[in-house]
Coordinates of C-alpha atoms and ligand atoms in Angstrom, one line a residue:
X1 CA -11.7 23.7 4.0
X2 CA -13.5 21.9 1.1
X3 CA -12.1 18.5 1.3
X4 CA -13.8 16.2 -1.8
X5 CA -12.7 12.4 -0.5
X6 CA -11.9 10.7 -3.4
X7 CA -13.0 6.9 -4.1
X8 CA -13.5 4.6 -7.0
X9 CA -16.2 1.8 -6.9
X10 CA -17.5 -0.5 -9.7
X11 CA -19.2 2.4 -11.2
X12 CA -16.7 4.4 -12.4
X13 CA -16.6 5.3 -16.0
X14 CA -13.9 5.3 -18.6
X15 CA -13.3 6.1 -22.4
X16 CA -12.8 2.4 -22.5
X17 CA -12.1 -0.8 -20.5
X18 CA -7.9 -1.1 -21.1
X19 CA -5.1 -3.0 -19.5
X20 CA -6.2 -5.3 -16.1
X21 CA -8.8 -3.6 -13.7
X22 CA -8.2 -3.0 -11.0
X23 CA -9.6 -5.6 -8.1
X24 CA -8.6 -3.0 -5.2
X25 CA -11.2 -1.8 -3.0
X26 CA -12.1 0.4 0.0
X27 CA -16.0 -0.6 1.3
X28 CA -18.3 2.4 1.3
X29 CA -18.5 2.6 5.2
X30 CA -14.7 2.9 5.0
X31 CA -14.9 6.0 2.9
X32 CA -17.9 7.1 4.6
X33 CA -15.8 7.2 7.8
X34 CA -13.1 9.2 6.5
X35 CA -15.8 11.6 5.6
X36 CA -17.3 11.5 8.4
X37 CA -14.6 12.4 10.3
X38 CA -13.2 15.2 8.1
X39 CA -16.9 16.9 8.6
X40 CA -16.8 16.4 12.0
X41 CA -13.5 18.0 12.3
X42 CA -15.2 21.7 10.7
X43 CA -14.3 21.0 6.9
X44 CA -17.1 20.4 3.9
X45 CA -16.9 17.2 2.4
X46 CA -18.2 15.6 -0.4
X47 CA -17.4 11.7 -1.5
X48 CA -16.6 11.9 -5.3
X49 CA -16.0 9.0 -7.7
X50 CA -12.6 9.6 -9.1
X51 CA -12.9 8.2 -12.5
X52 CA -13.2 9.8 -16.1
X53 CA -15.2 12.6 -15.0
X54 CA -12.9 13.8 -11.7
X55 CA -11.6 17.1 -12.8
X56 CA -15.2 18.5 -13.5
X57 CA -16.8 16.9 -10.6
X58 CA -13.8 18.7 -8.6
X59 CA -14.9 22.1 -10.4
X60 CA -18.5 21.5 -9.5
X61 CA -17.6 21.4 -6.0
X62 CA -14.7 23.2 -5.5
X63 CA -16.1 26.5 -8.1
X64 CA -15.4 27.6 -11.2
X65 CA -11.8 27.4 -12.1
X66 CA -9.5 30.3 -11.6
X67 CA -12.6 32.1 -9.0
X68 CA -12.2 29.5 -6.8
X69 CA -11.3 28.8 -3.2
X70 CA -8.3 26.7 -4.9
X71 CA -5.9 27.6 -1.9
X72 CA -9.3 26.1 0.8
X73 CA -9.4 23.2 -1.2
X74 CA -8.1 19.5 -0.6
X75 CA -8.3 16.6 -1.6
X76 CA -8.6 13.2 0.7
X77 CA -7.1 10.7 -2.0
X78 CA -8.7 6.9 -1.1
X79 CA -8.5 5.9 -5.1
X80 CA -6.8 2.6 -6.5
X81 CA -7.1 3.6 -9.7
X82 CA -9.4 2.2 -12.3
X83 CA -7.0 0.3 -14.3
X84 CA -3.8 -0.6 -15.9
X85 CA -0.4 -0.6 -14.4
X86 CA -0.3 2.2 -13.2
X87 CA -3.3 2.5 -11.8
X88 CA -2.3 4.0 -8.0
X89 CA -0.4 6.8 -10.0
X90 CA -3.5 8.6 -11.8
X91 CA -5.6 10.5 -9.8
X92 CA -2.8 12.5 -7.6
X93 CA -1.1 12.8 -11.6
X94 CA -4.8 14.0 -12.4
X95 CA -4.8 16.4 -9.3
X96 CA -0.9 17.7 -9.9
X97 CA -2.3 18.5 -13.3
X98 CA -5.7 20.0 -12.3
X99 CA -3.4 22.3 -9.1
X100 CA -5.6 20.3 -6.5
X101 CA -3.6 19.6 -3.3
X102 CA -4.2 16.0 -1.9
X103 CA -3.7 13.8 1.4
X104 CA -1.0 10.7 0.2
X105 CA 1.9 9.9 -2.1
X106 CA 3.0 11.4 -5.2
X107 CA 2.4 9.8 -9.0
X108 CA 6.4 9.1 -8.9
X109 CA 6.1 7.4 -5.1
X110 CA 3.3 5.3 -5.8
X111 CA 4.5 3.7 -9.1
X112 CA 7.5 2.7 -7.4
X113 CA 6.1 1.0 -4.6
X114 CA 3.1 -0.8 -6.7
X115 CA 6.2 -2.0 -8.2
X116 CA 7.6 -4.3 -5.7
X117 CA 10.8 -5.5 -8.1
X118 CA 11.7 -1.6 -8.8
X119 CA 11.1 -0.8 -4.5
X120 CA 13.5 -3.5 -4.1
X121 CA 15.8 -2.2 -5.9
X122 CA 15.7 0.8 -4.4
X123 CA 15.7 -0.7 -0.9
X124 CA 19.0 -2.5 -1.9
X125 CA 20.4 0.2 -3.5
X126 CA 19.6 2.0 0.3
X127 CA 21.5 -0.1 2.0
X128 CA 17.9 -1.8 3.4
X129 CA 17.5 -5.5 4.2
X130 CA 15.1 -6.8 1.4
X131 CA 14.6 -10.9 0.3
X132 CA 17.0 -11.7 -2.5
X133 CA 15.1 -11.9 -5.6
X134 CA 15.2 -12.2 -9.1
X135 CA 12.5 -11.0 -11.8
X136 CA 10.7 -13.7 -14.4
X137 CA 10.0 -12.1 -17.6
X138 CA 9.8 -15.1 -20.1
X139 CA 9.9 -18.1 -17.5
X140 CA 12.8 -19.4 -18.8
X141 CA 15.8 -17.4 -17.2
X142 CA 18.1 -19.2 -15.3
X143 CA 18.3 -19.4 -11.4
X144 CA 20.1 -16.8 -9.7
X145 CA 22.3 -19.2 -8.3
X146 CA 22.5 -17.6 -5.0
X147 CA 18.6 -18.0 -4.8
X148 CA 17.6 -21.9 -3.3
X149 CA 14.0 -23.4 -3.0
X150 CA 11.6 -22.9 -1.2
X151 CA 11.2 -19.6 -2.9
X152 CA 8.1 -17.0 -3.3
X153 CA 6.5 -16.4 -6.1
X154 CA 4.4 -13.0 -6.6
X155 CA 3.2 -10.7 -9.4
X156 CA 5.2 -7.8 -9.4
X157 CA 3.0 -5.0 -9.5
X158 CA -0.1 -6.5 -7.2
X159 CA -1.8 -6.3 -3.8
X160 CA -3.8 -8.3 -1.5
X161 CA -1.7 -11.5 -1.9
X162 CA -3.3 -11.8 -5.5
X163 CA -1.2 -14.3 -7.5
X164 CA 1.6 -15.8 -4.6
X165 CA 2.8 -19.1 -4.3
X166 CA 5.4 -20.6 -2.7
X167 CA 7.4 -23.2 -4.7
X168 CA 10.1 -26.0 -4.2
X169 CA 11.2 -27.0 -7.5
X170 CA 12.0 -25.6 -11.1
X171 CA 8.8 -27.3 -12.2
X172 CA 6.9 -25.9 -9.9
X173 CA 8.3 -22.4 -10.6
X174 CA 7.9 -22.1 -14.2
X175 CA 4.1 -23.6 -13.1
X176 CA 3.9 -20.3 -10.8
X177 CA 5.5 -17.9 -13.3
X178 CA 3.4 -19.0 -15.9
X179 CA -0.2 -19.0 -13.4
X180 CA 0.6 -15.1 -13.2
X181 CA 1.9 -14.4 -16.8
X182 CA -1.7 -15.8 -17.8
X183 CA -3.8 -14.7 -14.9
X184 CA -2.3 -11.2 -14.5
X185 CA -0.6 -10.5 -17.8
X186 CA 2.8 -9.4 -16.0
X187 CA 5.9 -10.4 -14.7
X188 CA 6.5 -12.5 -12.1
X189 CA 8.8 -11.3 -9.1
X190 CA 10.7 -14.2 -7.4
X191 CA 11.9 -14.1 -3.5
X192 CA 13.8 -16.1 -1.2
X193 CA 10.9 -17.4 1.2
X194 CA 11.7 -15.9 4.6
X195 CA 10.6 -18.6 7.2
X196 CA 10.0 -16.7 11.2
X197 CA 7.6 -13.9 12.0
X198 CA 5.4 -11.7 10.3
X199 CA 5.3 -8.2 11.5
X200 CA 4.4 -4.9 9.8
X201 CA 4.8 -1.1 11.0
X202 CA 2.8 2.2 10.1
X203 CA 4.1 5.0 9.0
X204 CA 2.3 8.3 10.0
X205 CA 3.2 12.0 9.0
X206 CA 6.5 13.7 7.3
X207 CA 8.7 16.4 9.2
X208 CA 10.3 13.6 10.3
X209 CA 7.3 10.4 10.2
X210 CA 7.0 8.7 13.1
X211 CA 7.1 5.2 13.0
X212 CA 3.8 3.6 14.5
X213 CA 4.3 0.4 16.8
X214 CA 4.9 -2.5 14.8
X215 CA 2.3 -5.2 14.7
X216 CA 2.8 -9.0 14.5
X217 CA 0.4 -10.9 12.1
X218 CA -0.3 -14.4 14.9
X219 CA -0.9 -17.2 12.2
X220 CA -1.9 -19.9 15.1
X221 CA -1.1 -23.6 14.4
X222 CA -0.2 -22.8 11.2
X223 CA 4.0 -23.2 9.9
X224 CA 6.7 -23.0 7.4
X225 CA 4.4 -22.1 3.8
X226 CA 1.2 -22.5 5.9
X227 CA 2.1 -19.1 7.9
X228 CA 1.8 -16.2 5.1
X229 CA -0.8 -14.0 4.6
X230 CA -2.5 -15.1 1.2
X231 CA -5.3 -13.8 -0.4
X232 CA -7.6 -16.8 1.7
X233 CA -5.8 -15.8 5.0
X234 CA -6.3 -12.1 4.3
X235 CA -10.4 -13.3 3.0
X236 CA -11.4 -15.3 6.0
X237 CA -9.4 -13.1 8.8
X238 CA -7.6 -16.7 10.2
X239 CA -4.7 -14.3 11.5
X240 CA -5.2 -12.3 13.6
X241 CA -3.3 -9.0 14.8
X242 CA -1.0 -8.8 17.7
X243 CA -0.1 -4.9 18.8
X244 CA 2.6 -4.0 19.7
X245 CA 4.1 -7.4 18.4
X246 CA 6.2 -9.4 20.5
X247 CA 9.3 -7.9 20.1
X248 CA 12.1 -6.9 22.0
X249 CA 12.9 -3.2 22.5
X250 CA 16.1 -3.0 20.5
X251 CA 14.2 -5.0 17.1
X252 CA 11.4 -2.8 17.8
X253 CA 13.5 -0.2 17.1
X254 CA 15.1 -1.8 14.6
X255 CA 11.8 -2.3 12.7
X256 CA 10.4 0.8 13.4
X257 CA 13.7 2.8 12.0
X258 CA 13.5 0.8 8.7
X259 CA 10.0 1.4 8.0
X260 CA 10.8 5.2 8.6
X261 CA 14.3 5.0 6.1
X262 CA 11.3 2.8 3.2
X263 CA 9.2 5.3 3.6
X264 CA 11.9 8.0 3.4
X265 CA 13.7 6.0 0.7
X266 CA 10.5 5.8 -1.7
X267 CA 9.5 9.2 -0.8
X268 CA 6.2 8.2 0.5
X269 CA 4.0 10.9 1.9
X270 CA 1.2 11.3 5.0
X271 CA 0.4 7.6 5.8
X272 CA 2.4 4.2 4.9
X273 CA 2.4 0.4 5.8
X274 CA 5.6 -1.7 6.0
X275 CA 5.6 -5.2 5.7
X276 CA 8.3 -7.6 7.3
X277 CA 9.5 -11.1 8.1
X278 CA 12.0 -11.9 10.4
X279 CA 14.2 -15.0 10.1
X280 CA 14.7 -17.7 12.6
X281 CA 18.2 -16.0 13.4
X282 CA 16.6 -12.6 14.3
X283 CA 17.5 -10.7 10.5
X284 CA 14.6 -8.2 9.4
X285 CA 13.4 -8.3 5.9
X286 CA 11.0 -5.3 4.2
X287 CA 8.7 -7.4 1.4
X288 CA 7.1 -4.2 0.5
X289 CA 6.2 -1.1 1.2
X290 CA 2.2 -0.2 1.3
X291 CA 1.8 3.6 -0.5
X292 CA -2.0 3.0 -0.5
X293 CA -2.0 2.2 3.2
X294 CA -5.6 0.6 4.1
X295 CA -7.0 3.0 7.2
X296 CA -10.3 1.0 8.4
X297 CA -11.1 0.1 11.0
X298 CA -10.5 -3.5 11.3
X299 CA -7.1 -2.7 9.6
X300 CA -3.5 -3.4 11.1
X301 CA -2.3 0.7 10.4
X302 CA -5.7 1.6 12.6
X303 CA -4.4 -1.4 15.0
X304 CA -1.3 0.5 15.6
X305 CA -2.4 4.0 16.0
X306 CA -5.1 2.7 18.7
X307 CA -2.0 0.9 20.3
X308 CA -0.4 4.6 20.6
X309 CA -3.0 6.0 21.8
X310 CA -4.8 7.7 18.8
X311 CA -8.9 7.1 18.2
X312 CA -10.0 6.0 15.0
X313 CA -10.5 10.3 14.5
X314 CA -7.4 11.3 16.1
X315 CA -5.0 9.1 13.2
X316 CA -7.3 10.4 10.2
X317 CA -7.0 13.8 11.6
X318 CA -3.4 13.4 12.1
X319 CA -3.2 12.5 8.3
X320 CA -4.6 14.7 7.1
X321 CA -3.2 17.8 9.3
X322 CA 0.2 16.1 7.8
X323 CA -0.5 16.7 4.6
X324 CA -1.9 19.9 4.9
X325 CA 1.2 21.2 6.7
X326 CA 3.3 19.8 4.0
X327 CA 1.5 21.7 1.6
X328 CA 1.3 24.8 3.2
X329 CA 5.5 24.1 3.7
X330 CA 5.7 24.1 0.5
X331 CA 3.8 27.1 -0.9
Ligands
ATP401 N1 9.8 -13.3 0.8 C1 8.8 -13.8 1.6 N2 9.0 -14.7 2.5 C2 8.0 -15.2 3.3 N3 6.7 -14.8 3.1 C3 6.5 -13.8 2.2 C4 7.5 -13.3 1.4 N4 6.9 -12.4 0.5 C5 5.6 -12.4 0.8 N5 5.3 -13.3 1.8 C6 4.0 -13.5 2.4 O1 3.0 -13.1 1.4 C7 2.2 -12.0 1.9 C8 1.9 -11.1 0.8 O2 3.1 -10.6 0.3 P1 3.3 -9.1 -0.1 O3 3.1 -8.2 1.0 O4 4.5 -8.9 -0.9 O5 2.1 -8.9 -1.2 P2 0.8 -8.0 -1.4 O6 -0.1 -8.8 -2.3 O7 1.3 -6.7 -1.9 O8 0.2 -7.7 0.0 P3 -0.7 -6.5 0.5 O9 -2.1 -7.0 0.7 O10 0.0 -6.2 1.8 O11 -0.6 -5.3 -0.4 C9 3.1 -11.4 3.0 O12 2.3 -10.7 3.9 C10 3.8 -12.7 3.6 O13 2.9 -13.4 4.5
MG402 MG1 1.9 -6.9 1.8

């Protein structure tokens, strides 16, 4: 097959610079590797900058529309998105459009996970165990009174622990709601803090996906609001990764069946990451569900597939075969 492996990087051109940018990215060697792999495996790749430009750098490569090998041709999609709030959502809308089929979630999918207040409703509405929360549009609503400090405060469309804060006071909540209306012009999604462990689980495939063995984020020393992953955490790697977490078989299970049912629930495709706490009294809590799952190297999803016994080749492979059986399901 053709496979064009899609990526964005400070390069990428627009009409014009609109809504937040995006602050989302994959390093080169990251994308490289996915390449790499892909043209190892017998298919002709080409790393393409999916901005402004995509749909005629796709017909360069791919041939001229209508003549072409459309039906050999796939897409490996590793693009934020530029900008804006939707930005996870454009290129597969761009590829729907364009009749390109891609490796990853759908437009609809990804818009509701990047929106962690709308996946928890969801979740809820599922039956799944999610942190009670409440969204902050002005700053000035009233306490949900079943929600008590300490609470967590996060944007709700944003990754990489951008924006969180944990807070023990009204003051200090209306401080946090306001840090994120300023600094990243949306609203702010409030959660009760879930003090225990940290533990997340990989999500692989479709027909069904298979749960990958859930990994526990070891945060040292560190307790109570100390012992989350912020953005400094996530920066300076002081967690590290414990795989298969310390679990017991039966919440292994447990964690590994909801991950499956948030995936299933959101209508994720290919390759997902669910994120957890547990509480002190042994009660599972999804925070969110990854669409844009990060598949380096030094990453937890890659973590988990080692600990089943995959190579770093084996779990992109197994991706991408995924989605190309899906498609071909579906033809
Ligand atoms: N309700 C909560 N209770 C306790 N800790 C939480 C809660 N929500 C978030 N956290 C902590 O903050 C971290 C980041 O939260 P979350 O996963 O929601 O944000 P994110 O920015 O989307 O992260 P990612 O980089 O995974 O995309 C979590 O990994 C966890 O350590
Ligand atoms: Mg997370």
């Amino acid at each position: 097959l053709k496979v064009a492996v899609l990526r964005n990087t400070t390069e990428a051109e627009v009409l014009n610079r609109f809504g937040r940018p995006n602050r989302e990215y994959y390093r080169e060697s990251d994308i490289e590797a996915v390449a790499e792999v892909l043209d190892s495996t017998g298919h002709q790749t080409e790393i393409i900058e999916a901005d402004v430009d995509l749909i005629s750098s796709l017909e360069r490569f791919f041939g001229p529309r209508r003549t072409a090998i459309y039906d050999q041709a796939m897409v490996f999609n590793l693009a934020y998105g530029l900008q804006g709030e939707s930005r996870y959502t454009h290129v597969p809308a761009m590829l729907e459009m364009a009749g390109i089929p891609y490796v990853g979630s759908s437009p609809g999918a990804h818009a509701v996970c990047l929106d962690k207040y709308l996946a928890k409703m969801v979740f809820e509405r599922a039956g799944l165990p999610t942190p009670g929360f409440q969204l902050f549009r002005a700053g000035s609503e009233k306490l949900r009174p079943e929600l008590s400090f300490p609470l967590i405060v996060k944007p709700q469309s944003e990754s990489t622990s951008f924006g969180i804060k944990v807070v023990r006071s009204a003051e200090q909540l209306r401080g946090a709601v306001a840090v994120i209306a300023e600094e990243f012009q949306q609203p702010a999604l409030l959660e009760e803090f879930i003090d225990g462990l940290e533990v997340n689980c990989g999500v692989l495939g479709n027909s069904p996906p298979e749960a990958l063995p859930p990994l526990e984020i070891d945060f040292g020393n560190a307790t109570g609001d100390q012992a989350i992953l912020s953005f400094e955490v996530k920066r300076d790697r002081t967690a590290s990764h414990v795989c298969p977490a310390r679990l017991d078989e039966k919440m292994t299970r447990r964690i590994q069946e909801l991950a499956v049912a948030a995936f299933q629930c959101l209508e994720c495709r290919d390759a997902a990451r669910v994120d957890f706490r547990i509480d002190r009294a042994g009660n599972p809590y999804i925070l969110e569900i990854n669409s844009m799952v990060a598949i380096h190297q030094d990453g937890s999803f890659f973590c988990a597939a080692k600990t089943r016994g995959l190579s770093y080749q084996q779990m992109i492979t197994k991706v991408f075969d995924a989605a190309r059986a899906r498609i071909m399901e579906n033809i």
